[in-house]
Tab-separated table of C-alpha atoms in Angstrom:
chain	number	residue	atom	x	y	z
A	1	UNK	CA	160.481	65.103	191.566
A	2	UNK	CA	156.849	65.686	191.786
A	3	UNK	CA	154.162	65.618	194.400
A	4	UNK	CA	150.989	63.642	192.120
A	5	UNK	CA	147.827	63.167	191.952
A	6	UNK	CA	148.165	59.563	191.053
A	7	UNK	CA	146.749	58.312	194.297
A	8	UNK	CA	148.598	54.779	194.656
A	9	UNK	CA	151.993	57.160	194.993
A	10	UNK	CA	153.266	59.873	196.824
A	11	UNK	CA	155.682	61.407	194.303
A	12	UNK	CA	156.425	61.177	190.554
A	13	UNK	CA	160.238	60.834	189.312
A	14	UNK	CA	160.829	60.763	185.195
A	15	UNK	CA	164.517	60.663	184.838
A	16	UNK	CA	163.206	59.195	181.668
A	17	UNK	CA	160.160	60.742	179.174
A	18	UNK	CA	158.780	59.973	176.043
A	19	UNK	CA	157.023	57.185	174.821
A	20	UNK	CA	156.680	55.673	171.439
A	21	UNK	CA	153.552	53.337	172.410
A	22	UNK	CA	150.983	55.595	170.935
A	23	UNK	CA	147.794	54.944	173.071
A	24	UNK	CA	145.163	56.734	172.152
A	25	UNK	CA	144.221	57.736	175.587
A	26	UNK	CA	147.741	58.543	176.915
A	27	UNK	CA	147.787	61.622	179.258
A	28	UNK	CA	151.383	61.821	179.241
A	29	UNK	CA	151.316	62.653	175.577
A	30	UNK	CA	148.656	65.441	176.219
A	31	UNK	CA	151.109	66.863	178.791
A	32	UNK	CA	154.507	66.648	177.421
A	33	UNK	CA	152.554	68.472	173.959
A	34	UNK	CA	150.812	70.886	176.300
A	35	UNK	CA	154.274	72.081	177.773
A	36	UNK	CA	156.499	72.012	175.032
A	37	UNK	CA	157.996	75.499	174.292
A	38	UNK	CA	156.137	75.465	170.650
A	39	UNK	CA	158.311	78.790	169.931
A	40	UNK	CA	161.261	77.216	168.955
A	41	UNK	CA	161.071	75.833	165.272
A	42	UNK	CA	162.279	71.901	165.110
A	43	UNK	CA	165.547	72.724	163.408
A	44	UNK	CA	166.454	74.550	166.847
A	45	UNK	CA	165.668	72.466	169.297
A	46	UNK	CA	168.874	71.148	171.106
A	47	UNK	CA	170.991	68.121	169.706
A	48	UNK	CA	171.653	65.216	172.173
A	49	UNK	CA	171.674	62.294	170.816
A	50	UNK	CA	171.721	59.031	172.446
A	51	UNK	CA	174.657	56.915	172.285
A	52	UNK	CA	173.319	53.444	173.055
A	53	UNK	CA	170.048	53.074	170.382
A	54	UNK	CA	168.567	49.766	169.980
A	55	UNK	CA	168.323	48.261	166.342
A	56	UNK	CA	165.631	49.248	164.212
A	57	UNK	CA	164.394	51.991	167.038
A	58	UNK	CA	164.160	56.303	165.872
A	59	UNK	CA	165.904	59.299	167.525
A	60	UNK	CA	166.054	59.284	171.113
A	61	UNK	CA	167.506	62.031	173.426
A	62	UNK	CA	170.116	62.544	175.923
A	63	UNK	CA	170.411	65.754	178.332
A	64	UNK	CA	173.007	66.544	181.012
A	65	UNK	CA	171.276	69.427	182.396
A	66	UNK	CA	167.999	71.349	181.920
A	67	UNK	CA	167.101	72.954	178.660
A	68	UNK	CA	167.042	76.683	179.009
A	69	UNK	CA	165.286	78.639	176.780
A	70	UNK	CA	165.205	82.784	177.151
A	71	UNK	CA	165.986	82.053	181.138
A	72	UNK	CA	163.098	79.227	181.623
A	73	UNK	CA	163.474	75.339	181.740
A	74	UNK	CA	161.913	73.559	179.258
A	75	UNK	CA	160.742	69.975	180.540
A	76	UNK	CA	159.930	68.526	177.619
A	77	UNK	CA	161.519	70.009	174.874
A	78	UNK	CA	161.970	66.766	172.467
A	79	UNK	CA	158.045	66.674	173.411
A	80	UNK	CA	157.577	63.065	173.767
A	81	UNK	CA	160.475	61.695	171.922
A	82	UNK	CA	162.499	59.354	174.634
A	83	UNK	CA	164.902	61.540	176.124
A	84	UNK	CA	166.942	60.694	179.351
A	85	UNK	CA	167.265	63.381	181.701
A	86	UNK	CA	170.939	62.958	183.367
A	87	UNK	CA	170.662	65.147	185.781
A	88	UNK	CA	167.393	64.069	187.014
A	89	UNK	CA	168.977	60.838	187.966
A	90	UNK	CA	170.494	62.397	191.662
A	91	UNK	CA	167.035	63.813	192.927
A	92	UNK	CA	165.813	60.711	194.776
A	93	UNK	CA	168.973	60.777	197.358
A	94	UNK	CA	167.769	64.751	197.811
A	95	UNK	CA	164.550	64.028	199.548
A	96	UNK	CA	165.161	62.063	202.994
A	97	UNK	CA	162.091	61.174	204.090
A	98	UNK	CA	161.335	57.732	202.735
A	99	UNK	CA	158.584	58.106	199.551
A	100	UNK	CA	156.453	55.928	197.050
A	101	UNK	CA	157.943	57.160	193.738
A	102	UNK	CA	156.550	55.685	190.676
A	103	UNK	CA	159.436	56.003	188.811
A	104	UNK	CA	158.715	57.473	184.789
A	105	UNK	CA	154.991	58.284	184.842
A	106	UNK	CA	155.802	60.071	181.834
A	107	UNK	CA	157.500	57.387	179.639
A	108	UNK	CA	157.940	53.645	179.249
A	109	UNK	CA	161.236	52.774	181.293
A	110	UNK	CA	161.095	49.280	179.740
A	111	UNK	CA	160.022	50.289	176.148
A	112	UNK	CA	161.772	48.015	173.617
A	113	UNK	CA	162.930	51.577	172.233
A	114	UNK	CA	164.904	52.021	175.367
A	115	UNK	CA	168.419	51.481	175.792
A	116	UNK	CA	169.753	48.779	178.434
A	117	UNK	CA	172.144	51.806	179.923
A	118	UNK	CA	169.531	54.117	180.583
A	119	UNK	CA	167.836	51.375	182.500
A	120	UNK	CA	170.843	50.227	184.211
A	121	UNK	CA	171.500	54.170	185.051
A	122	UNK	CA	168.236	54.237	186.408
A	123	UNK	CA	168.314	51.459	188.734
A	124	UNK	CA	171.957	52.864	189.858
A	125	UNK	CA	169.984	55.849	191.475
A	126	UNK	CA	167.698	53.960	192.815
A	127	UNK	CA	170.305	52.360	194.599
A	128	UNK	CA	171.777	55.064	195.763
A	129	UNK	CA	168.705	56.024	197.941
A	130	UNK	CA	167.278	52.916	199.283
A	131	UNK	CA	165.098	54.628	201.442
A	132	UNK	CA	162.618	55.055	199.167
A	133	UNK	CA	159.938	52.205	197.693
A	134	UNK	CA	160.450	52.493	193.754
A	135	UNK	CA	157.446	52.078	191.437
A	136	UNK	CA	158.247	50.617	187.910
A	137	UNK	CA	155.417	50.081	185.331
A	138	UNK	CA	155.212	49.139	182.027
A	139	UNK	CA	152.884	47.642	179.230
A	140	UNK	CA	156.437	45.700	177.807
A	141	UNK	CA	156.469	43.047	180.229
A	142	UNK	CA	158.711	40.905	178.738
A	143	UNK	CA	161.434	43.294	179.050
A	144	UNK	CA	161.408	42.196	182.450
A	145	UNK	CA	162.645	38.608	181.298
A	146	UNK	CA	164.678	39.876	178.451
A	147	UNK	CA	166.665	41.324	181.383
A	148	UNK	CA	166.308	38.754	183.532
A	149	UNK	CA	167.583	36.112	181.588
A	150	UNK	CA	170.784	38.208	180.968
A	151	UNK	CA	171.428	39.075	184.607
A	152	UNK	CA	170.268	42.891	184.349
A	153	UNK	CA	167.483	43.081	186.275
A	154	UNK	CA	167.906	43.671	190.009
A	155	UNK	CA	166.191	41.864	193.158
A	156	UNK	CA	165.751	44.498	195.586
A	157	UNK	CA	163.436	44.630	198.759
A	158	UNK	CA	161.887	48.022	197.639
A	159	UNK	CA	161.737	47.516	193.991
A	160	UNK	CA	157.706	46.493	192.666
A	161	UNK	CA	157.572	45.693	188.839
A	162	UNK	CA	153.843	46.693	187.512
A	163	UNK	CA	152.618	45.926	184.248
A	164	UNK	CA	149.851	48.213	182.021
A	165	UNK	CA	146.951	46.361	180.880
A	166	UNK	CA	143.680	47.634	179.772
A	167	UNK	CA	142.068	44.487	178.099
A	168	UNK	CA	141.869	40.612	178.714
A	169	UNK	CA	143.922	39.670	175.535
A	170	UNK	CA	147.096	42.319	177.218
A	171	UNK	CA	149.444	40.321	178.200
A	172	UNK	CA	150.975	40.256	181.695
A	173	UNK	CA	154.020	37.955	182.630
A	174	UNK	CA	155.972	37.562	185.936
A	175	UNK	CA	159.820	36.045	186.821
A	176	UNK	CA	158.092	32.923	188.252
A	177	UNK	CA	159.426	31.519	191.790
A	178	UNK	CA	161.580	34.351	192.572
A	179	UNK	CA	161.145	37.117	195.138
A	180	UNK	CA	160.005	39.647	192.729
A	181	UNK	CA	156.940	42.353	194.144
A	182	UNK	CA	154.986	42.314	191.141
A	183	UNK	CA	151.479	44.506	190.654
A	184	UNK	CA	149.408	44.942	187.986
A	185	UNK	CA	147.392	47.702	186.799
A	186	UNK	CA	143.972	47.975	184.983
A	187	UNK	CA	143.844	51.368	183.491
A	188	UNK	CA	142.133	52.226	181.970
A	189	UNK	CA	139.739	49.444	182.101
A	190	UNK	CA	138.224	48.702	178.486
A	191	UNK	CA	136.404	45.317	178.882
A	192	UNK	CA	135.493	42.954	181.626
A	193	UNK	CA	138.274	40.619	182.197
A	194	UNK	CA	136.910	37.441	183.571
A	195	UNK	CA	139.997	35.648	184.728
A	196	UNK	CA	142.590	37.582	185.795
A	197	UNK	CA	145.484	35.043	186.728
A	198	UNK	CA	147.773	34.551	184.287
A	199	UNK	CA	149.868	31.325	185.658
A	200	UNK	CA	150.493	33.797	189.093
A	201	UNK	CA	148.442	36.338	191.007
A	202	UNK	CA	150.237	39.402	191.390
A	203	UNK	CA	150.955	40.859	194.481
A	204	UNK	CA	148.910	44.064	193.870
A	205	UNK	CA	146.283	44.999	191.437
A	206	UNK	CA	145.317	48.202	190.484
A	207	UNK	CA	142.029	49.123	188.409
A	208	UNK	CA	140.532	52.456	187.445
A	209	UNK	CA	138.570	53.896	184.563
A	210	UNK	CA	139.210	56.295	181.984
A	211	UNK	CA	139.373	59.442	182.435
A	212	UNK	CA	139.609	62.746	180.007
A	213	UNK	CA	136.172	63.337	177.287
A	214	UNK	CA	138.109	61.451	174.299
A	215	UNK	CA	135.287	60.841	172.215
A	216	UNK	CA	134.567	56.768	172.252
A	217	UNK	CA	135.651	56.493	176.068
A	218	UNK	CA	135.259	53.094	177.640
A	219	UNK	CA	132.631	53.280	180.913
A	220	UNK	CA	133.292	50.753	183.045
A	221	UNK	CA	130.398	48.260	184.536
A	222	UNK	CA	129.995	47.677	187.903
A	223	UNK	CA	130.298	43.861	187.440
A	224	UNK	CA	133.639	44.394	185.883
A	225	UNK	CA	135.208	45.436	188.675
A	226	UNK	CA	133.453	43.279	191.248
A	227	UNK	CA	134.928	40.003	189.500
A	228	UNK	CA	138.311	41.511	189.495
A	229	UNK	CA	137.706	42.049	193.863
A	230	UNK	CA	136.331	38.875	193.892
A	231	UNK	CA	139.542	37.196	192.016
A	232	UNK	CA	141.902	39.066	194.397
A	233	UNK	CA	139.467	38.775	197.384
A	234	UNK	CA	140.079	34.499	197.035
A	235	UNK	CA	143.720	35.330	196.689
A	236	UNK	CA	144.426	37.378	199.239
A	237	UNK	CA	145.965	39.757	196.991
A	238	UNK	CA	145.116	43.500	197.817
A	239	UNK	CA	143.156	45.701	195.161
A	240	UNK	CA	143.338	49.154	195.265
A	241	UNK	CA	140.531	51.336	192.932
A	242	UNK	CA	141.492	54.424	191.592
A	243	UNK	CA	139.669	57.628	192.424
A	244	UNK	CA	137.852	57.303	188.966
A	245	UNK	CA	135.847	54.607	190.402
A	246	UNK	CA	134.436	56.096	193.424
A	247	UNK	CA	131.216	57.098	192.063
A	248	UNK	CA	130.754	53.818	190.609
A	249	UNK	CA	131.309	51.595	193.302
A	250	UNK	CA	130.512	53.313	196.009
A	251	UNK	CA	129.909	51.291	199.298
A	252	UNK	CA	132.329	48.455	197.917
A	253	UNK	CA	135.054	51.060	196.588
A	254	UNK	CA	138.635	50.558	198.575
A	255	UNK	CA	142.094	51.357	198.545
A	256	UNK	CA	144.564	48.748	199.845
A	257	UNK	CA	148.095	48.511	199.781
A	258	UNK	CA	149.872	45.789	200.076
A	259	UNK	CA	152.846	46.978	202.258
A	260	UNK	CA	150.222	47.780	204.753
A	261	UNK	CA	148.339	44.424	204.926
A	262	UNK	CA	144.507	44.155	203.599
């Protein structure tokens, strides 16, 4: 567990890392390459396999305890190959006073790539500390319904499913007319968006800009933002802008959440 700077959450929780996505502007990447121990050659790095691979998906990773190298932990030492961290999985029932966790900032949880036991291990410690609101996002929506639809995807009060988009065309989905908290987020925004709905509002939206000095990066407009507020604003549905858009919207910039009414 980690205290964040992601402003929508109070700690960060990746029983899970690695991503095979490949966005160009992924900060996770930068950070799971930036702390890799890049002394040990590949041939040395530690075997753990995963026993439950998807068809058609790579290498992926499975630790019991911390890597220790020379008497330090390596976090990342597949670098961002998906790994599951077993014993990561108990920390949330450690801390007793009741958190925001977005659970895997550094990975996809719902990555096609991912196995359905790591998921289902997952949401077993979750369980097992249901004090704490748990934070799921992904840009693989329809994982959601692929679970779903087979009976593997829990309803709980404290659970909110978010999806990734960064464009109009992304696509965003929801498990219509059920009880499901459901957010979306908008980072990093690349183009206006016009419409947002997509058959149902979520119950949260998230936007912020790019951050980093890739060469190319997007600058939001003003405008672009204000339609989204405006969209959400009609709805009722709570927006909350991510410190990257301070400067830019100054007067009109906010921060709701929607467990603490608009």
């Amino acid at each position: 567990m980690n205290k964040t700077k992601i402003d929508w959450a109070d700690i960060t929780w990746n029983p899970v890392t690695g991503c095979l996505h490949d966005c160009h502007y992924c900060y996770a990447r930068k950070i799971a390459t930036r702390f890799s121990n890049w002394g040990f050659l590949p041939e040395n790095r530690p075997v753990a396999f995963s026993d439950d691979i998807p068809n058609g998906i790579g290498l992926l990773h499975c630790l019991d305890k911390p890597y220790d190298k020379q008497g330090k932990k390596e976090p990342f030492p597949f670098k961002f190959e998906p790994t599951l961290h077993r014993y990561r999985l108990t920390h949330p029932k450690n801390i007793n006073k009741p958190q925001n966790i977005f659970v895997c900032s550094m990975a996809d949880l719902f990555g096609e790539w991912v196995p359905d036991g790591w998921i289902k291990e997952v949401f077993k410690a979750c369980d097992e500390a249901p004090h704490h609101r748990y934070m799921f996002l992904t840009k693989n929506p329809k994982r959601y319904l692929n679970l779903y639809k087979y009976k593997k995807f829990p309803w709980k009060e404290n659970y909110w499913f978010g999806t990734t988009i960064t464009r109009p065309s992304d696509e965003f989905v929801w498990v219509k007319d059920t009880p499901y908290k459901t957010f979306v987020s908008i980072e990093p925004i690349m183009a206006p968006f016009g419409k947002l709905e997509n058959g149902k509002m979520p119950d949260w939206v998230i936007v912020g800009a790019e951050t980093g000095n890739r060469k190319g990066k997007v600058k939001p407009e003003k405008h672009w933002i204000e339609e989204i507020v405006s969209q959400c604003q009609e709805r009722k549905v709570p927006i909350f802008m991510k410190e990257s858009l301070r400067n830019l919207m100054e007067e009109d910039f906010r921060q709701e959440f929607p467990w603490e009414g608009v």
